[in-house]
Coordinates of C-alpha atoms in Angstrom, one line a residue:
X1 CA -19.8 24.2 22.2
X2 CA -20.9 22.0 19.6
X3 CA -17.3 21.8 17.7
X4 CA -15.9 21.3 21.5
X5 CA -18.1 18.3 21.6
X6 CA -17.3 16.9 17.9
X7 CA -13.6 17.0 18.8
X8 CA -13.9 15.5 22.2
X9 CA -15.5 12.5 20.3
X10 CA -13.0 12.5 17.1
X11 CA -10.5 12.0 19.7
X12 CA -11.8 9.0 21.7
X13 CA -12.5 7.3 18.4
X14 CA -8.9 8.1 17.2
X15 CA -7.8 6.6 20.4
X16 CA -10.1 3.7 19.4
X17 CA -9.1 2.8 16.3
X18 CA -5.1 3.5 17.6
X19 CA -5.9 0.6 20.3
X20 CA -7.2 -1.6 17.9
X21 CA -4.3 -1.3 15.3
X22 CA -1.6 -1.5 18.9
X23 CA -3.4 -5.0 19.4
X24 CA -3.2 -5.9 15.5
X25 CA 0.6 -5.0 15.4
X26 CA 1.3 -6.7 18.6
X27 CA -0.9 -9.9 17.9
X28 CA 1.5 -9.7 14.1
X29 CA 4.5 -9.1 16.5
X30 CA 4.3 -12.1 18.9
X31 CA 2.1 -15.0 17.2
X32 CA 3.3 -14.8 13.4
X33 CA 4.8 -17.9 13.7
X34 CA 1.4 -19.6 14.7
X35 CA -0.1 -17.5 12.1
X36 CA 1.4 -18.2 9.3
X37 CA 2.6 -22.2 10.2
X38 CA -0.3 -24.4 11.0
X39 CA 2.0 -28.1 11.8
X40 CA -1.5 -29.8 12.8
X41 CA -5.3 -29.0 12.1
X42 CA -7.5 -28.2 14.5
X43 CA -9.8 -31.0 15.3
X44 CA -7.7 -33.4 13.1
X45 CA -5.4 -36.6 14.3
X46 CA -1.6 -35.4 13.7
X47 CA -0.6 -39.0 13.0
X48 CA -0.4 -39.9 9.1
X49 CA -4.0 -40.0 7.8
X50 CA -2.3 -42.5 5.0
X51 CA 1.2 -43.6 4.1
X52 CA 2.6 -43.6 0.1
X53 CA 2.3 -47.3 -0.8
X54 CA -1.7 -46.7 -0.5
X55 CA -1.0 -44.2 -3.4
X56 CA 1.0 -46.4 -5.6
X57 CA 4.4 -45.5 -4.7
X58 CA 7.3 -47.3 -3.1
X59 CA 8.9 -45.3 -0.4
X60 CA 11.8 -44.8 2.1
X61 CA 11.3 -43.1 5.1
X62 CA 14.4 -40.9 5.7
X63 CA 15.7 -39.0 8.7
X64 CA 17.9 -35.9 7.9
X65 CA 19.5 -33.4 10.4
X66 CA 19.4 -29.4 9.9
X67 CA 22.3 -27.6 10.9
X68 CA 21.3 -26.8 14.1
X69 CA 20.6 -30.6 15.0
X70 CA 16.9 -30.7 14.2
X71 CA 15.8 -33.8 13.2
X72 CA 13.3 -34.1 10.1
X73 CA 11.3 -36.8 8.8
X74 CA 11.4 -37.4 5.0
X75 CA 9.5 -39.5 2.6
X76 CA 11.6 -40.5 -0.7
X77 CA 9.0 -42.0 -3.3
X78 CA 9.0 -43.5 -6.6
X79 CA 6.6 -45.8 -9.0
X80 CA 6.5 -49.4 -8.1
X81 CA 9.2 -51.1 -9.5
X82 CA 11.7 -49.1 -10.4
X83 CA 15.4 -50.2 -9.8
X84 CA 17.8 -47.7 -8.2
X85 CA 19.3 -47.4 -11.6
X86 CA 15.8 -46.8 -13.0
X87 CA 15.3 -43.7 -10.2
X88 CA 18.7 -42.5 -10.7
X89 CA 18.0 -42.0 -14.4
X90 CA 15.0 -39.8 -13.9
X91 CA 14.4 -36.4 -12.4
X92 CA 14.2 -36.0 -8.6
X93 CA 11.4 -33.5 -7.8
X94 CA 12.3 -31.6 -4.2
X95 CA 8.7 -31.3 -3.0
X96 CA 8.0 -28.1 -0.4
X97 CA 4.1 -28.0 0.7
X98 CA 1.9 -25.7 1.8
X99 CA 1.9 -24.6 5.5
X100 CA -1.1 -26.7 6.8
X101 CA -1.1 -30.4 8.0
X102 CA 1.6 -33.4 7.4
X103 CA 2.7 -34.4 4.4
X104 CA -0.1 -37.2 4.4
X105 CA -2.6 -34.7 2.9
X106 CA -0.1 -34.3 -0.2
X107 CA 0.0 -37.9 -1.3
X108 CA -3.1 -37.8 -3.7
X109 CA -0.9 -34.8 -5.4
X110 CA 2.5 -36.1 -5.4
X111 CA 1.8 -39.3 -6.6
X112 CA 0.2 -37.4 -9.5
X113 CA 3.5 -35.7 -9.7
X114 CA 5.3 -38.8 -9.7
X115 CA 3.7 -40.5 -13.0
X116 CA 3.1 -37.2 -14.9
X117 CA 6.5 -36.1 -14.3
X118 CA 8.0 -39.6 -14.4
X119 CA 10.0 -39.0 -11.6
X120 CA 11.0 -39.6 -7.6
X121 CA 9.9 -37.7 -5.2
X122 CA 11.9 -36.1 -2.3
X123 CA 9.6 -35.0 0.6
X124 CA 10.9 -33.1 3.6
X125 CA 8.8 -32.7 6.7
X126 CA 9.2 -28.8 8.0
X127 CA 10.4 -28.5 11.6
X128 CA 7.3 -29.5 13.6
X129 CA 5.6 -31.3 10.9
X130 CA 4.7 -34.8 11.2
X131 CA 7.5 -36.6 12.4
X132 CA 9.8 -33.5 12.6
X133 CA 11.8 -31.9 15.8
X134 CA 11.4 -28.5 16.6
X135 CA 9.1 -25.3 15.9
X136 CA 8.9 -23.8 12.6
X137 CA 10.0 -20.0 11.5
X138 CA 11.7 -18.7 8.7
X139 CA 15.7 -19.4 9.6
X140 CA 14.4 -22.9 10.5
X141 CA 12.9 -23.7 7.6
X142 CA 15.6 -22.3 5.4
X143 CA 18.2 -24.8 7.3
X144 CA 15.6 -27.5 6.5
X145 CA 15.7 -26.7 2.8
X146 CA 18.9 -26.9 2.6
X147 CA 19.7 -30.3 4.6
X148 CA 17.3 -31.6 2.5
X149 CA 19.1 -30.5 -0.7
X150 CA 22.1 -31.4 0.5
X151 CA 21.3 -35.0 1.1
X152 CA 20.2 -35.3 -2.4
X153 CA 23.4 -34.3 -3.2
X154 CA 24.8 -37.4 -1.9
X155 CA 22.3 -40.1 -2.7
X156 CA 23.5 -42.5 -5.2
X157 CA 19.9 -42.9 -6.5
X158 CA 19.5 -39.2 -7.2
X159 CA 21.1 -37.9 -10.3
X160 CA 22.1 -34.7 -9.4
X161 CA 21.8 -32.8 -12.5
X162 CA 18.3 -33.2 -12.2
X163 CA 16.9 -31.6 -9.0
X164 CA 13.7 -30.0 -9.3
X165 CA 12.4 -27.5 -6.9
X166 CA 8.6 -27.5 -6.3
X167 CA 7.1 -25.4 -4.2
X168 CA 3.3 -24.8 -3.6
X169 CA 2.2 -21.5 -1.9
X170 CA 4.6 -21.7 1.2
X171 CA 6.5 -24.1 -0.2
X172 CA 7.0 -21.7 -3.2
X173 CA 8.8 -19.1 -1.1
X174 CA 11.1 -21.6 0.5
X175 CA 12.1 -22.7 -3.2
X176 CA 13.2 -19.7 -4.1
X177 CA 15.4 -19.3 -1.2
X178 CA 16.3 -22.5 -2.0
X179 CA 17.2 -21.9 -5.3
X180 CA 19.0 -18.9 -4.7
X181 CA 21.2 -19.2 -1.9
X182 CA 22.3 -22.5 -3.9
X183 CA 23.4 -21.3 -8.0
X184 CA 24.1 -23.9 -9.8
X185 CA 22.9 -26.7 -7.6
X186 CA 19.4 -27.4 -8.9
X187 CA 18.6 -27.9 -12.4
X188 CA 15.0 -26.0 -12.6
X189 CA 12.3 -24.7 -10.2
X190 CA 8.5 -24.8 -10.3
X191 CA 6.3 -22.2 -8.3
X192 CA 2.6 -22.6 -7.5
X193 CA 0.7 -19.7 -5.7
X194 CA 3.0 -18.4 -3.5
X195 CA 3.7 -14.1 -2.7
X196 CA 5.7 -11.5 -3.2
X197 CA 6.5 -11.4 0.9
X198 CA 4.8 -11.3 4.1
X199 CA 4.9 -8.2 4.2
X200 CA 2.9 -8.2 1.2
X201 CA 0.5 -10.4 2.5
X202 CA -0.5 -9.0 5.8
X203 CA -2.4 -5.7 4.7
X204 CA -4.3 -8.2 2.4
X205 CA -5.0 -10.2 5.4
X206 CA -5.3 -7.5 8.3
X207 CA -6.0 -4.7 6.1
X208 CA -6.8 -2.4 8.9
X209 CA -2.9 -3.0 9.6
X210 CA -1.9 -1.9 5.4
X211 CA -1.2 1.5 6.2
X212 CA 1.2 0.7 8.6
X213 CA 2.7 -3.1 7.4
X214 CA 3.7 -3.8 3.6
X215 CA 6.1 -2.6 1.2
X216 CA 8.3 0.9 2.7
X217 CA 6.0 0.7 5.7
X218 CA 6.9 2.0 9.1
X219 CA 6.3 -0.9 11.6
X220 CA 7.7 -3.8 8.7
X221 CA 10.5 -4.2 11.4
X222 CA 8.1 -6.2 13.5
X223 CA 8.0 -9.0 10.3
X224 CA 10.2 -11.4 11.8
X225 CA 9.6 -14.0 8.9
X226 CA 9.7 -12.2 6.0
X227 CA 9.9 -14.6 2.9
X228 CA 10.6 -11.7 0.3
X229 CA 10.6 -13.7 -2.8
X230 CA 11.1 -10.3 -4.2
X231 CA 15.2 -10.6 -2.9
X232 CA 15.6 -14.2 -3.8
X233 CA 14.5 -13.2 -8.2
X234 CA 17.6 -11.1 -8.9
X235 CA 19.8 -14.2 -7.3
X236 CA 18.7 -17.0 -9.7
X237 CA 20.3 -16.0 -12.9
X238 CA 19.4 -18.2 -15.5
X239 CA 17.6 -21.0 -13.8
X240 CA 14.7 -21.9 -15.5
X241 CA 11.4 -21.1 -13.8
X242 CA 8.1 -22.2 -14.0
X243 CA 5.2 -20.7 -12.4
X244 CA 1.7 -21.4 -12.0
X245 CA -0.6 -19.0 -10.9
X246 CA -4.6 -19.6 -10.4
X247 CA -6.9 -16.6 -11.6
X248 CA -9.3 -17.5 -9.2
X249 CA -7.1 -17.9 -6.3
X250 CA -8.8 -16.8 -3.0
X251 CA -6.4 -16.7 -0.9
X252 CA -2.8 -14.9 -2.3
X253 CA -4.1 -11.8 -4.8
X254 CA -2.6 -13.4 -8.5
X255 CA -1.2 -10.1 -8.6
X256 CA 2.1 -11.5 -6.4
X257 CA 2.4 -14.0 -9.3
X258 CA 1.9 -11.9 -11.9
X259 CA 5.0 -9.0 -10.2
X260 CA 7.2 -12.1 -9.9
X261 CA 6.6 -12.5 -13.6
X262 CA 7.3 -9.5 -14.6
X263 CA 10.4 -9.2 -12.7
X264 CA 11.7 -12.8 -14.2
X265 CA 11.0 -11.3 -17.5
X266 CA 13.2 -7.7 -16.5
X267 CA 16.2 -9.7 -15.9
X268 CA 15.6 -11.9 -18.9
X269 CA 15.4 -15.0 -16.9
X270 CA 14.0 -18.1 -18.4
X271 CA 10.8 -18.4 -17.1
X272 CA 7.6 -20.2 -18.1
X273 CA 4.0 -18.8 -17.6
X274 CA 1.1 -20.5 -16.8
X275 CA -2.3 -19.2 -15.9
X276 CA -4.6 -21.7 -14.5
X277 CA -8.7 -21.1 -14.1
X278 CA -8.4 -22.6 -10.8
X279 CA -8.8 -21.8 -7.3
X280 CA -5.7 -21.3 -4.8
X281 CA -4.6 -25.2 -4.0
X282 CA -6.8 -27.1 -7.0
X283 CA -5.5 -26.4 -10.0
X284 CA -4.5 -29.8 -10.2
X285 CA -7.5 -31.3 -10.6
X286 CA -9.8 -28.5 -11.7
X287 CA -7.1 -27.2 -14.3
X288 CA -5.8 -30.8 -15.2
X289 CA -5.9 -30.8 -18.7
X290 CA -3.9 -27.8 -18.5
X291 CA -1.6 -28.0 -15.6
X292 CA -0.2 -31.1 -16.0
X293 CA 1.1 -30.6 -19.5
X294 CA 2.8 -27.3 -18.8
X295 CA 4.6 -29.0 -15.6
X296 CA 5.3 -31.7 -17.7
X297 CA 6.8 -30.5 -21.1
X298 CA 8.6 -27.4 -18.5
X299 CA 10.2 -30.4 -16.4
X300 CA 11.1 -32.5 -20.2
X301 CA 12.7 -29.2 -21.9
X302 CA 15.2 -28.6 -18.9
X303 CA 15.6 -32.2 -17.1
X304 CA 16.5 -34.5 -20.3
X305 CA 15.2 -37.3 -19.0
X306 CA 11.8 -37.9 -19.6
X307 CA 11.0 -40.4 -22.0
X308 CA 7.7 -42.2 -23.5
X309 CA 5.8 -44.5 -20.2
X310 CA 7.5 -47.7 -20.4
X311 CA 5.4 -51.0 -20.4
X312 CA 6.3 -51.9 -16.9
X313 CA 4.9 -49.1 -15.2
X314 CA 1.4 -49.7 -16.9
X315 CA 1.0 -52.2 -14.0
X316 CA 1.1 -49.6 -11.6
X317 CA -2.6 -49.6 -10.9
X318 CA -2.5 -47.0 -8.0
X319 CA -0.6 -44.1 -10.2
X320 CA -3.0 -45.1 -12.8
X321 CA -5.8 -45.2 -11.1
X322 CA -4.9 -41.3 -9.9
X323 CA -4.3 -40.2 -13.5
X324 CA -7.8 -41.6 -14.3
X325 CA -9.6 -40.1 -11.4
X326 CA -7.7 -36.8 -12.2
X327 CA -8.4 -36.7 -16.1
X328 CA -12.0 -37.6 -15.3
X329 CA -12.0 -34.5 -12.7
X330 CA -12.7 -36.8 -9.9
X331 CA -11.7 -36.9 -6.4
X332 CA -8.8 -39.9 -6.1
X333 CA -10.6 -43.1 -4.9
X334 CA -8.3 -43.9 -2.8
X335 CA -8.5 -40.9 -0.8
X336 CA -11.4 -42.7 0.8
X337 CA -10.7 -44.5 4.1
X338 CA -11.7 -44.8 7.9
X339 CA -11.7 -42.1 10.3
X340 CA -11.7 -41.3 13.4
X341 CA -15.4 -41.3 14.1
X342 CA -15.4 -44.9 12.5
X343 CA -17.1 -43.2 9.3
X344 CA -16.0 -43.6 5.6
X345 CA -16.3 -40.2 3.5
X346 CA -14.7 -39.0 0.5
X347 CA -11.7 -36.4 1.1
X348 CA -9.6 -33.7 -1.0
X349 CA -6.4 -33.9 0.8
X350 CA -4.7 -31.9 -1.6
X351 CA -4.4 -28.5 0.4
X352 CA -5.3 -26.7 3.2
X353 CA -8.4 -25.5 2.2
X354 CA -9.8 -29.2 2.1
X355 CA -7.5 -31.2 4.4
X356 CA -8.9 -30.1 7.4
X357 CA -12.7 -30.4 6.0
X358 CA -12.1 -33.9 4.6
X359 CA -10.6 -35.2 8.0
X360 CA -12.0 -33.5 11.0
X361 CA -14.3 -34.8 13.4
X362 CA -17.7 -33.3 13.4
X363 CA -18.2 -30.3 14.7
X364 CA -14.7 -28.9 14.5
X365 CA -14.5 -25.7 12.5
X366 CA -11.6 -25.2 10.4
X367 CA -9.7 -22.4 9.9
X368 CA -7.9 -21.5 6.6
X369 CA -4.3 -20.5 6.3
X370 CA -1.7 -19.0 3.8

């Protein structure tokens, strides 16, 4: 009577735990999209919280159209003062972010990227970011990618020998489809904390979902944006590739990184490795004295085109300013400014981890993404 009892009860919990991992599959199946893009904050304005020329860069806004009409909002950046010729001379990084907030929160960064670099800066607004038509997935953002690539193809200010892809965790996954459904295009790519694929990603996540989502699972069908960087590797031949992956990152296990390395190395790829003591989205700042060099000589051996600072962009005081605050391991001071509450508080706009801290209104409660 006693077993009878035991089973009855192995049974309803069974049923339990089945129910639970039904709602986890179908919650996976129908909201990925708003699970794994995050366009605007919660509890933060989606206008611009600044624009570049408060970060020491001249800019152009530029509207581009995807291949299936979508409309996207751009930013094209350089240092103050440079000539066409001037920008047409140096690289043109092709910036992808991360998947929370407008392209606001990456100013502090790519204006970083701009004078360490000594380059322009092509920024693309996602589908449904910022100023952007539409609503992001995978197919979308891969007709973004390339309608931003291929108007750097045609700009007379853009050299294109020297396209640079730079992705950052998100971002990095639409790089190397970027990179690979394009040989030949770009001239080098640079990966920061990004994964193997989603479906990689979602028993690290959900891991009550692990044994049923992730690599030769059985429900991996219901993935519909899957962002396997592990199909876009074999594709990219001989590209160079750089890729910097934080030890301490808290978010994506290193050990996505670290496969993707590997795999570079099995196909003898040229690929750059650089371990940062940093965090997920910070290595910038926290890891300066070491990221920043890596990107730098990386970008120098493959682009041709970087050459000792000039003396006439010493006057630009905002990209200097950054380098200082950044060499120093302080916030930028610029990223200091009114909100929406009227107050005036120091912010790290540099990810997702700290956009949403730095610019929500009290009592808002953020909520990290990939």
């Amino acid at each position: 009577m006693t077993s009878f009892w035991i089973m009855r009860w192995a049974l309803k919990a069974l049923g339990g735990v089945g129910a639970v991992v039904a709602v986890g599959l179908g919650l996976v199946y129908q909201f990925q999209e708003k699970l794994l893009y995050l366009p605007r904050i919660p509890g933060v304005p989606n206008e611009f919280a600044y624009l570049p020329d408060r970060f020491g860069l001249e800019y152009e806004d530029i509207y581009i159209t995807a291949k299936d009409g979508i409309r996207l909002h751009s930013w094209m950046m350089w240092p103050k003062g440079w000539s066409k010729q001037k920008r047409h001379s140096r690289p043109t990084v092709l910036f992808f972010q991360e998947n929370a907030g407008n392209m606001s929160f990456r100013l502090p960064f790519l204006r970083l990227v701009a004078h360490h670099l000594h380059c322009q800066v092509f920024a693309p607004s996602y589908r449904g970011y910022g100023l952007s038509q539409g609503k992001p997935n995978e197919p979308g953002l891969q007709m973004d990618a390339q309608a931003a690539l291929d108007y750097l193809t045609s700009d007379s200010a853009v050299n294109k020998n020297n396209i640079v892809l730079f992705g950052r965790s998100l971002g990095g996954a639409v790089a190397f489809w970027l990179a690979a459904a394009n040989p030949g295009i770009v001239n080098s790519l640079i990966v920061e904390n990004t994964f193997w694929s989603i479906e990689a990603v979602v028993g690290k996540v959900m891991p009550f979902l692990a044994p049923f989502v992730g690599p030769g699972r059985l429900c991996n069908f219901l993935i519909r944006n899957r962002w396997c960087n592990d199909e876009a590797i074999p594709k990219l031949g001989q590209l160079p590739v750089c890729l910097l992956s934080s030890l301490q990152d808290e978010m994506l296990p290193p050990e996505h990184m670290e496969r993707m390395h590997k795999m570079l190395l099995a196909q003898q790829g040229r690929v750059t490795w650089v371990p940062l003591q940093a965090g997920h989205m910070d290595a910038y700042e926290t890891a300066a004295q070491d990221y920043w060099p890596a990107v730098a000589k990386f970008t120098q051996q493959y682009a041709h085109s970087l050459e000792a600072e000039p003396a006439d962009d010493q006057n630009d005081a905002g990209v200097q300013e950054a380098v200082q605050a950044t060499n120093a391991g302080a916030k930028p001071p610029s990223a200091v400014g009114p909100f929406t509450d009227g107050s005036s508080r120091p912010s790290q706009m540099h990810d997702e981890q700290s956009a949403g801290a730095a610019l929500q209104a009290p009592g808002h409660e953020y909520k990290k993404e990939l």
